[in-house]
CSV table of C-alpha atoms and ligand atoms in Angstrom, one decimal:
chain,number,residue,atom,x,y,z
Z,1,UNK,CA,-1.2,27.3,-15.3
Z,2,UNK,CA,-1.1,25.8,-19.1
Z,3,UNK,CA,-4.2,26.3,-20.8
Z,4,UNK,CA,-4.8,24.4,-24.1
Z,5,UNK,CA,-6.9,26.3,-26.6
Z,6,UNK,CA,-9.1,25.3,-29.5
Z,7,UNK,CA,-10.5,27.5,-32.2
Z,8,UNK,CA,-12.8,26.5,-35.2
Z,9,UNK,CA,-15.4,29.5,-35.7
Z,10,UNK,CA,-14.9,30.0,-38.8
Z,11,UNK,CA,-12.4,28.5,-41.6
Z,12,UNK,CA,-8.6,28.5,-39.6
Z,13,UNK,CA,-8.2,25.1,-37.1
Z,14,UNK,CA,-6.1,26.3,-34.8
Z,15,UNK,CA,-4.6,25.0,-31.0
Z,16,UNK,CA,-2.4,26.8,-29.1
Z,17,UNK,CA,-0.8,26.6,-25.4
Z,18,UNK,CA,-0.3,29.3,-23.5
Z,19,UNK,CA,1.2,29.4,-20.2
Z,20,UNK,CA,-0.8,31.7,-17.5
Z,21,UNK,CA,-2.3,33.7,-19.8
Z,22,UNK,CA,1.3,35.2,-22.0
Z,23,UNK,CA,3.7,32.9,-22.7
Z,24,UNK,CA,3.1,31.4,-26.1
Z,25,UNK,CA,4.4,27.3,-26.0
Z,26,UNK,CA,2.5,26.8,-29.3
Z,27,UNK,CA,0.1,28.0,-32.2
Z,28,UNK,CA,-0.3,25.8,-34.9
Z,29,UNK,CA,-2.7,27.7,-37.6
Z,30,UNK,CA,-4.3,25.6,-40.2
Z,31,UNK,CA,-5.3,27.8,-43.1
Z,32,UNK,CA,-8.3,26.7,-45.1
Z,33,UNK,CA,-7.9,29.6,-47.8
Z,34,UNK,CA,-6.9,26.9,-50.6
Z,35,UNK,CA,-9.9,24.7,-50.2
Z,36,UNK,CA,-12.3,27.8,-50.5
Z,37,UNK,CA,-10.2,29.8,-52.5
Z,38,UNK,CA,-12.1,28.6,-56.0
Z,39,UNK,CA,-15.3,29.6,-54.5
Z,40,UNK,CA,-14.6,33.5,-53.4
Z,41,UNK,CA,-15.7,33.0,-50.1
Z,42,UNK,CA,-16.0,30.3,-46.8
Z,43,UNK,CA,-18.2,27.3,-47.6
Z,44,UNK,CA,-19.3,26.3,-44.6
Z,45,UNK,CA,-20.0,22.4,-44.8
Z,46,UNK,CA,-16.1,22.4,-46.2
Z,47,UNK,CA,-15.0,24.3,-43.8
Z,48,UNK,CA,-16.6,22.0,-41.0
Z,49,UNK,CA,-15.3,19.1,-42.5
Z,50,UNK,CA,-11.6,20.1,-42.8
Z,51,UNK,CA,-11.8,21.1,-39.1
Z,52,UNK,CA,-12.8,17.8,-38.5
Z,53,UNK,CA,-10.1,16.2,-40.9
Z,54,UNK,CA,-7.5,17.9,-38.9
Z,55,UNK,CA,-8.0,18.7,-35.2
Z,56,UNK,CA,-7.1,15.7,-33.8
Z,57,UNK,CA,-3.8,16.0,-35.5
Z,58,UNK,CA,-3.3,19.4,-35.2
Z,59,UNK,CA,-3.7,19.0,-31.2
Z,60,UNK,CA,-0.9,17.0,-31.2
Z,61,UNK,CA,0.8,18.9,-33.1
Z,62,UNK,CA,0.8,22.1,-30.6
Z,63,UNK,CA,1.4,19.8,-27.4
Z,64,UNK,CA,4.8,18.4,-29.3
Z,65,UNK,CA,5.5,22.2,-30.2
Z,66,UNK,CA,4.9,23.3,-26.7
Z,67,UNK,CA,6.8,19.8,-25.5
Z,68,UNK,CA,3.6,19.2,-23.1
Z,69,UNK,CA,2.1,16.0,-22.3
Z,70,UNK,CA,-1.3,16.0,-22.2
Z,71,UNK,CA,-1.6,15.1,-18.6
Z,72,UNK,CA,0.5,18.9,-18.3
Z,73,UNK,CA,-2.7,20.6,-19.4
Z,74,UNK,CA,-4.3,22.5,-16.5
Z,75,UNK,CA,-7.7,23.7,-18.5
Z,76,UNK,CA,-9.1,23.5,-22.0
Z,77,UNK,CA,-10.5,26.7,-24.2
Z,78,UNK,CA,-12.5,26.8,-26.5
Z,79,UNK,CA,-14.4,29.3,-28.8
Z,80,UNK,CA,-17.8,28.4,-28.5
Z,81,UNK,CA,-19.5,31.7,-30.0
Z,82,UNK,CA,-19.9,33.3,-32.6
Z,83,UNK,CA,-19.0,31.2,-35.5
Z,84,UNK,CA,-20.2,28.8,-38.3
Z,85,UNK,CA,-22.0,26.7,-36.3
Z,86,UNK,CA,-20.9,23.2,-38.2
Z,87,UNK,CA,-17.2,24.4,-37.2
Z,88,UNK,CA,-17.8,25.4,-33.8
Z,89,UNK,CA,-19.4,22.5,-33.3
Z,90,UNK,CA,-15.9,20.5,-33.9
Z,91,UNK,CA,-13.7,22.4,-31.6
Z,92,UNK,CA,-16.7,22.5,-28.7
Z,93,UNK,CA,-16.8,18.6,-28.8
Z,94,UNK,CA,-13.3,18.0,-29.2
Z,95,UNK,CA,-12.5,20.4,-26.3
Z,96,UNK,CA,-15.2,18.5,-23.6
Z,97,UNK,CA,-13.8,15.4,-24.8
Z,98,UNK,CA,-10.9,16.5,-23.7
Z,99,UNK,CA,-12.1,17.7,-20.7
Z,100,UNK,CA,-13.9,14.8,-19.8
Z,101,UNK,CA,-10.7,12.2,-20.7
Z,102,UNK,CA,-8.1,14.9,-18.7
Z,103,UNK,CA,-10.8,15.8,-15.9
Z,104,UNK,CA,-9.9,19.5,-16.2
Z,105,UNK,CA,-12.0,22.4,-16.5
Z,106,UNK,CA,-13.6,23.3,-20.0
Z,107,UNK,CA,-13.1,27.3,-20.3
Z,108,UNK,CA,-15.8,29.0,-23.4
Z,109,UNK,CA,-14.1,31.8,-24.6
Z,110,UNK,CA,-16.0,34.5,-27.3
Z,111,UNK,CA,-14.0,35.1,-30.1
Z,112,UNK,CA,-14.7,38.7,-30.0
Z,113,UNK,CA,-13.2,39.1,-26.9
Z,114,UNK,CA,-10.1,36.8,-27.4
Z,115,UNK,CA,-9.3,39.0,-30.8
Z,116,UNK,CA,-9.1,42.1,-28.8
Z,117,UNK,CA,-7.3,39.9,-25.9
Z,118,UNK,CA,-4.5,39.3,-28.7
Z,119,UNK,CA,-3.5,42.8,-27.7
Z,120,UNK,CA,-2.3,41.6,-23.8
Z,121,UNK,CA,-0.5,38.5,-25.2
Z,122,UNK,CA,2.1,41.0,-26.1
Z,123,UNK,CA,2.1,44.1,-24.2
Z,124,UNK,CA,2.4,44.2,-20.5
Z,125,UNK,CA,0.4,46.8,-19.2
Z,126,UNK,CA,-3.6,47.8,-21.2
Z,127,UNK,CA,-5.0,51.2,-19.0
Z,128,UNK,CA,-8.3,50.3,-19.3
Z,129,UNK,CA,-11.2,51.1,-20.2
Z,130,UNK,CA,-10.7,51.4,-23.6
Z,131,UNK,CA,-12.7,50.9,-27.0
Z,132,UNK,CA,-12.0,47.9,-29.0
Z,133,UNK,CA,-12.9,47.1,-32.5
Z,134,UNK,CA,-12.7,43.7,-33.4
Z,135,UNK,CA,-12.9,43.9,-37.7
Z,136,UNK,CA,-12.7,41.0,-39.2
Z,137,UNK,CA,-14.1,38.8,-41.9
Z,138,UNK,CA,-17.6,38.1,-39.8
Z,139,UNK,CA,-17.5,40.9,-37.7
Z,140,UNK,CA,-17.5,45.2,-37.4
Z,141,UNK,CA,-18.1,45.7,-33.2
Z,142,UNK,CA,-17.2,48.4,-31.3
Z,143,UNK,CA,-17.1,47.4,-27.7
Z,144,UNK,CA,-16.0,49.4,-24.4
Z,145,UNK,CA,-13.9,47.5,-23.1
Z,146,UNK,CA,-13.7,47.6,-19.1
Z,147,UNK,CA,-10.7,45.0,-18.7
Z,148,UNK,CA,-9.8,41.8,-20.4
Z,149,UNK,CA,-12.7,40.0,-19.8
Z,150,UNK,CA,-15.2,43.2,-19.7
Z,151,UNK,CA,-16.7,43.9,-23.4
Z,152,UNK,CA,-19.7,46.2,-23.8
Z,153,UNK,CA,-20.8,46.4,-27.4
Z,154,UNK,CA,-21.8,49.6,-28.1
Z,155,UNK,CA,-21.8,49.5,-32.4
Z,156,UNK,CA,-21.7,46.7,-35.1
Z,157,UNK,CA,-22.2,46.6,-38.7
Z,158,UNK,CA,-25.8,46.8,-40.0
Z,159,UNK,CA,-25.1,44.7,-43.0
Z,160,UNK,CA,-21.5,43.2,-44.5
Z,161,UNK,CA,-18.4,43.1,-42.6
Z,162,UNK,CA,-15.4,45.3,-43.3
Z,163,UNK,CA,-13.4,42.2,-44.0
Z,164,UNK,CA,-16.3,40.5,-45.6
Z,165,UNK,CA,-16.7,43.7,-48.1
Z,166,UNK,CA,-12.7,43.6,-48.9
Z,167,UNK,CA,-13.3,39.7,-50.1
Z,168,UNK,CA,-16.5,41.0,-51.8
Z,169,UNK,CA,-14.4,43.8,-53.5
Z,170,UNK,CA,-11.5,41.6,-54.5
Z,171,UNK,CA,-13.2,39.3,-56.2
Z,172,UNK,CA,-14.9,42.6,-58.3
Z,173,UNK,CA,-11.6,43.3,-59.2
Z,174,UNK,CA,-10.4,39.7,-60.0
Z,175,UNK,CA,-8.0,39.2,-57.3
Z,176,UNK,CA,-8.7,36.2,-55.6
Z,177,UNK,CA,-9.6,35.0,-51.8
Z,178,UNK,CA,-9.0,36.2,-49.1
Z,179,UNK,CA,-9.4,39.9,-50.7
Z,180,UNK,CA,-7.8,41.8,-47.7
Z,181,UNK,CA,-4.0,41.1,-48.0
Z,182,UNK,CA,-4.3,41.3,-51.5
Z,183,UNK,CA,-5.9,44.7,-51.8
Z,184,UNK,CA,-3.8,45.8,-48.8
Z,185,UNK,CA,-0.8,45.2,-50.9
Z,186,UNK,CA,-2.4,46.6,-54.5
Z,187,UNK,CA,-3.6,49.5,-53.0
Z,188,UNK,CA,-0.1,50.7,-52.0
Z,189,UNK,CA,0.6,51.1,-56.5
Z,190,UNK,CA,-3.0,52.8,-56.2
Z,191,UNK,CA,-4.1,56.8,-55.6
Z,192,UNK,CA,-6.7,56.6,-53.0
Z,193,UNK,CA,-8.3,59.8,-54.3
Z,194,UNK,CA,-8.9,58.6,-58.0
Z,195,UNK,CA,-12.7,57.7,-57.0
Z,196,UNK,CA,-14.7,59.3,-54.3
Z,197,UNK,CA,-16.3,55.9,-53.3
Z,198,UNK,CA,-19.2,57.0,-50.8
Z,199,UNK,CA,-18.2,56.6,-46.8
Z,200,UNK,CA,-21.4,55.7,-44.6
Z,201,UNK,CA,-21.8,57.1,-41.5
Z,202,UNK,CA,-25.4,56.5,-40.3
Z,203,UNK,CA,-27.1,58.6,-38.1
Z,204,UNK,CA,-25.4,61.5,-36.2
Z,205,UNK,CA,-23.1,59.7,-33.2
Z,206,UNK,CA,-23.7,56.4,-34.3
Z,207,UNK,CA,-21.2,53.9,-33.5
Z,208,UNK,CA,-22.8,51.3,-36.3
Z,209,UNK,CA,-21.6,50.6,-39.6
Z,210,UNK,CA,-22.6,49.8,-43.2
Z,211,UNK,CA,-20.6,48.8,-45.9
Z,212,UNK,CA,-22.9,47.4,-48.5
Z,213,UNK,CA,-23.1,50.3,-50.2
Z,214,UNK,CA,-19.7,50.9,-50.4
Z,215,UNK,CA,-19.6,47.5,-52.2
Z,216,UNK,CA,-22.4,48.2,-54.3
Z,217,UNK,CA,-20.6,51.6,-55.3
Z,218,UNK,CA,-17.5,49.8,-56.7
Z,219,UNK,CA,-19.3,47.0,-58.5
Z,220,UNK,CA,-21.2,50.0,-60.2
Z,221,UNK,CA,-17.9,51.7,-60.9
Z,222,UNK,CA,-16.5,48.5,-62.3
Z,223,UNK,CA,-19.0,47.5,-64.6
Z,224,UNK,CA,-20.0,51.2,-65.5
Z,225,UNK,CA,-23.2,53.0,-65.1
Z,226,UNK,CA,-25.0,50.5,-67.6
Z,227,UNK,CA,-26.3,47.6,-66.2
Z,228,UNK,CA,-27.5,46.4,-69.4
Z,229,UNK,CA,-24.5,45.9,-70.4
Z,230,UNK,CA,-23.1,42.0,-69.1
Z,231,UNK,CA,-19.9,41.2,-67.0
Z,232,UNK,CA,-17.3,43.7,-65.8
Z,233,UNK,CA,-15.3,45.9,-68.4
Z,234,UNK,CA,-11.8,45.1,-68.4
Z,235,UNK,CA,-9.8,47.3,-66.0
Z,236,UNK,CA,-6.2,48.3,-66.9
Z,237,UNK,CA,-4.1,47.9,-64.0
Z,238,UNK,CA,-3.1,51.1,-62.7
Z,239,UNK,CA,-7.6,51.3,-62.6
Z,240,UNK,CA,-7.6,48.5,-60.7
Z,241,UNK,CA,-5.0,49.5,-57.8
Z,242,UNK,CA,-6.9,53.2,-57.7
Z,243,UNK,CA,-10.4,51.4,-57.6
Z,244,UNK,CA,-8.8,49.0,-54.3
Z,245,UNK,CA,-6.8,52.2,-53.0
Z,246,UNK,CA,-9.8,54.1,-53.0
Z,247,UNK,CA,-12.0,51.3,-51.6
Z,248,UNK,CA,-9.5,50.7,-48.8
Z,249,UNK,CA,-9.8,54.6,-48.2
Z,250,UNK,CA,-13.2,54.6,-47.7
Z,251,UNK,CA,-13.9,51.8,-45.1
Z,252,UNK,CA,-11.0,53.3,-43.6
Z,253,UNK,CA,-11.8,56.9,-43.2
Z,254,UNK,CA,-15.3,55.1,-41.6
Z,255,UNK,CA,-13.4,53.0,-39.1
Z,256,UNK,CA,-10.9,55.7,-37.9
Z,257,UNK,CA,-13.6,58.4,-37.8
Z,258,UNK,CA,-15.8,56.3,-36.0
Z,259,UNK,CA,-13.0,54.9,-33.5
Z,260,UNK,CA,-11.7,58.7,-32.4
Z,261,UNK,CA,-15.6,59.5,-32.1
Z,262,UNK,CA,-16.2,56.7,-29.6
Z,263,UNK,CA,-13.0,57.4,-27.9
Z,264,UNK,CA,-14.0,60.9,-27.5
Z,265,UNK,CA,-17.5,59.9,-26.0
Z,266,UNK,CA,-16.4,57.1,-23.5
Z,267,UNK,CA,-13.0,59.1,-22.7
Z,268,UNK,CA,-11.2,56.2,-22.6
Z,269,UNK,CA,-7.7,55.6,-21.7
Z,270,UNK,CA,-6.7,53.2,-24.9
Z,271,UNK,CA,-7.9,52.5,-28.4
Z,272,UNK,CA,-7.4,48.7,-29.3
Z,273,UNK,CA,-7.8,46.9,-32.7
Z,274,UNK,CA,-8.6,43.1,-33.4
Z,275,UNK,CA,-9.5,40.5,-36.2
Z,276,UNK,CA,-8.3,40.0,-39.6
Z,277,UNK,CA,-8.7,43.5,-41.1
Z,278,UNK,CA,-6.5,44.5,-38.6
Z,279,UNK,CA,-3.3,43.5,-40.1
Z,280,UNK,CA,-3.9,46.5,-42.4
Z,281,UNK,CA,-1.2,48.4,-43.0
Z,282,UNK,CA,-3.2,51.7,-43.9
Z,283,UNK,CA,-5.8,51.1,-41.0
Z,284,UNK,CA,-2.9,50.9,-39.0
Z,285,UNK,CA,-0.8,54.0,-40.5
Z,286,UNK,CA,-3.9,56.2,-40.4
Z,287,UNK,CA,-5.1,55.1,-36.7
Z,288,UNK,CA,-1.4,55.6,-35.3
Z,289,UNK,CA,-1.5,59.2,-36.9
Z,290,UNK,CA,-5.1,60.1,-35.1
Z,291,UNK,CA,-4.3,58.6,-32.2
Z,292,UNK,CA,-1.6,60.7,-31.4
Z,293,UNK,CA,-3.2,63.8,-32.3
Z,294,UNK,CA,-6.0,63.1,-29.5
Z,295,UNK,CA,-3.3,61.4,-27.7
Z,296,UNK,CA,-4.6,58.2,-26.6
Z,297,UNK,CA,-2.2,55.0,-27.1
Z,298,UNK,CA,-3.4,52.6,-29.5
Z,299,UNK,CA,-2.5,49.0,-29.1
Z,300,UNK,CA,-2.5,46.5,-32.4
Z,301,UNK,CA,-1.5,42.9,-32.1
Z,302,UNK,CA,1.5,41.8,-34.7
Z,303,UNK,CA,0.3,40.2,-37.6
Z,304,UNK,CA,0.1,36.9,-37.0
Z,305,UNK,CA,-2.3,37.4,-34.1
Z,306,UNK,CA,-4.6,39.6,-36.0
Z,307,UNK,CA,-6.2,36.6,-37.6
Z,308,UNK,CA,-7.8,34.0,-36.2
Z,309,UNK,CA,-5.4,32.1,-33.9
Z,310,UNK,CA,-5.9,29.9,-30.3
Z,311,UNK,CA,-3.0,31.5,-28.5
Z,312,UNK,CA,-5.7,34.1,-28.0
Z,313,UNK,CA,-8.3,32.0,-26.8
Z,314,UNK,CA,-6.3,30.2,-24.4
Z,315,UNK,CA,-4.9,33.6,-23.2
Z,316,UNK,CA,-8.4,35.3,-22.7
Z,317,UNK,CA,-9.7,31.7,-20.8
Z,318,UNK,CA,-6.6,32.1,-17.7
Z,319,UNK,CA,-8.1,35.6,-16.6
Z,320,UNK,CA,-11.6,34.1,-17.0
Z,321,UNK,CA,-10.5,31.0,-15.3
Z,322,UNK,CA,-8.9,33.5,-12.4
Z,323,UNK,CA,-12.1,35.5,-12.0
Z,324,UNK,CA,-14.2,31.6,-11.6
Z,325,UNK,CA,-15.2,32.2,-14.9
Z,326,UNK,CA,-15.4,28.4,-15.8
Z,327,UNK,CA,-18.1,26.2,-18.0
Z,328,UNK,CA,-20.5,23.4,-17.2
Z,329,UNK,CA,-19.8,20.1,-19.9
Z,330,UNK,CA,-23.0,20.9,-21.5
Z,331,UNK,CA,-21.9,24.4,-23.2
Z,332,UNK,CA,-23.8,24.7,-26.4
Z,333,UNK,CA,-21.8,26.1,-29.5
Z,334,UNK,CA,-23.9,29.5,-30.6
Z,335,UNK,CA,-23.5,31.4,-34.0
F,1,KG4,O1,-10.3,37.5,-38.0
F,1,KG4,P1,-10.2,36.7,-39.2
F,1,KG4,O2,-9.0,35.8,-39.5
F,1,KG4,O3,-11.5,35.8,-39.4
F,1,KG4,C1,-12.7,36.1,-39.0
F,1,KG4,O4,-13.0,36.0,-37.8
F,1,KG4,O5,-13.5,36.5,-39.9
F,1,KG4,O6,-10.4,37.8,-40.4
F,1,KG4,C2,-10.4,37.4,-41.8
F,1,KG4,C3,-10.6,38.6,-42.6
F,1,KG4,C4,-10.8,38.4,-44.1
F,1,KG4,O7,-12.0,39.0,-44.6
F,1,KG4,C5,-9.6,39.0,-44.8
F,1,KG4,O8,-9.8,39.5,-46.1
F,1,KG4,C6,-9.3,40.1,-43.8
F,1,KG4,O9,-9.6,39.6,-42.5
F,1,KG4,N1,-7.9,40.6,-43.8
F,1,KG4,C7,-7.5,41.8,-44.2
F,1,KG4,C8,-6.1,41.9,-44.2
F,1,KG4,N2,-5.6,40.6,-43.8
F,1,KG4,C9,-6.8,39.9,-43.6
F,1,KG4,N3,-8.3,42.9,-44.5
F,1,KG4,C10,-7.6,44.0,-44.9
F,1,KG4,N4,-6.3,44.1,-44.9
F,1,KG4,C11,-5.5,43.1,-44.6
F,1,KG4,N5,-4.1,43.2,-44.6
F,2,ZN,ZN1,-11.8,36.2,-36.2
């Protein structure tokens, strides 16, 4: 079965085509970074109107990669929650035009889901259940997972984003948009002990998060103690790689702490990671470590599937299309 998959949530355009569910034909990814790179963060009325700029072109662009007509296509996915709702809007209506035009079934996948679904694209066999965090630009979740299509959310972020506080952090420090590979990469020249940035763990057993604070902590540590005193002092550049280093630590040390905790309480077979924070490399180095030690396998997608990419969507739409999982033409897009 070839299932044609559409996502626009937030500010990549991106169609893929995936055959029953693993076999990649395509994945074009349409980066918006340089459009809202000058303003430190997603516009979403620019990023709505790029996705509409480029959809129709980008479709045809991942049926010629995947050299499949569109008369091949068996099913059309699309992410129709959560997201900006001006960008969602473009992939939902482009996919039940397609629908409509093909006469195949239309398929509305959660990007939530389809981030921690990027893990099955690649490896054969997931024991489930298992706890997922999808971490990403929009989104902190903790779910229970109970198979590929089964997502329980049992935490999320009270306030910012984990990936949302690394773009808030970067551009603190001066380092540009998106702030996550950047400080990912900074961080590595940095000592993640030089600051004891302040780790957040709520209440006792709670799988929530906050990282506001966090943020607030650094902005304080940049400027110094004195408000009163306008703009950020100049940091040298070994500062600035110790500030990101130990920024990176703390959300970090958070994430892990609250991932083995959740794994402990569920007893789960598997820990999987999703979204855009995902791809890094010291959330990954420090998870591999912790998972061993409680001896739980933990799944990461590679890199290019962290981020937001259709292959996913399309993927997680065959098992919900195998389970009669399918949508009525008047799916609404939901942020
Ligand atoms: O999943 P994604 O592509 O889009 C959303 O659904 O939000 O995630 C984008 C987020 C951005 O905040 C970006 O800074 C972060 O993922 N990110 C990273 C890394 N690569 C991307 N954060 C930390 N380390 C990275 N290597
Ligand atoms: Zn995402």
């Amino acid at each position: 079965m070839v299932i044609l998959g559409i996502e626009t949530s937030c500010d990549e355009t991106s169609v893929a085509v995936v055959k029953n569910g693993r076999e990649i034909l395509s994945n074009i990814i349409l980066s918006q970074d340089a459009l809202h790179r000058r303003f430190g963060g997603v516009v979403p009325e620019i990023a709505c109107r790029a996705h509409l700029e480029s959809i129709t072109g980008i479709i045809d662009g991942a049926l010629g990669d995947a050299k499949v007509k569109l008369g091949e296509i068996d099913a059309v996915a699309v992410v129709n929650t959560p997201g900006l709702i001006g960008a969602l809007l473009i992939g939902v209506t482009a996919a039940k035009t397609l629908c409509v035009a093909l006469n195949v079934p239309l398929i509305a996948v959660n990007h939530l889901h389809a981030h921690i679904y990027a893990n099955s694209l690649e490896i054969d066999k997931i024991d489930y259940p298992t706890i997922s965090l999808v971490v990403s630009g929009g989104h902190t979740t903790i779910f229970l997972s109970e198979s590929e299509t089964k997502h329980i959310p049992l935490g999320a972020t009270i306030d910012d984003a984990a990936g949302e506080a690394f773009d808030k952090v970067s551009k603190i420090l001066g380092l540009g948009y998106p702030g996550g590979p950047v400080i990912d990469r900074i961080a590595k020249r940095g000592n993640p002990e030089a600051v004891m940035f302040p780790r957040s763990y709520l209440e006792k057993d709670s799988l929530d998060f906050s990282f506001s604070g966090l943020k607030t902590a650094v902005l304080y540590h940049c400027r110094g103690q004195d408000l009163k005193t306008p703009g950020l002092r100049k940091l040298l550049e070994r500062e600035v790689a110790d500030v990101a280093a130990s920024f990176q630590e703390a959300v970090i040390d958070v994430l892990v702490d609250k991932l083995i905790l959740a794994s402990r309480m569920y007893n789960v077979r598997g820990i999987q990671l999703g979204g855009g924070v995902a791809a890094n490399s010291r959330l990954r180095f420090k998870l591999e470590d912790k998972s061993k030690e409680i001896g739980i396998p933990l799944y990461c997608p590679s890199l290019r599937l962290c981020t937001d990419n259709a292959a996913m969507v399309a993927g997680l739409a065959y098992k919900m299309y195998l389970e009669g999982n399918v949508s009525d033409l008047d799916v609404e897009a939901v942020t």
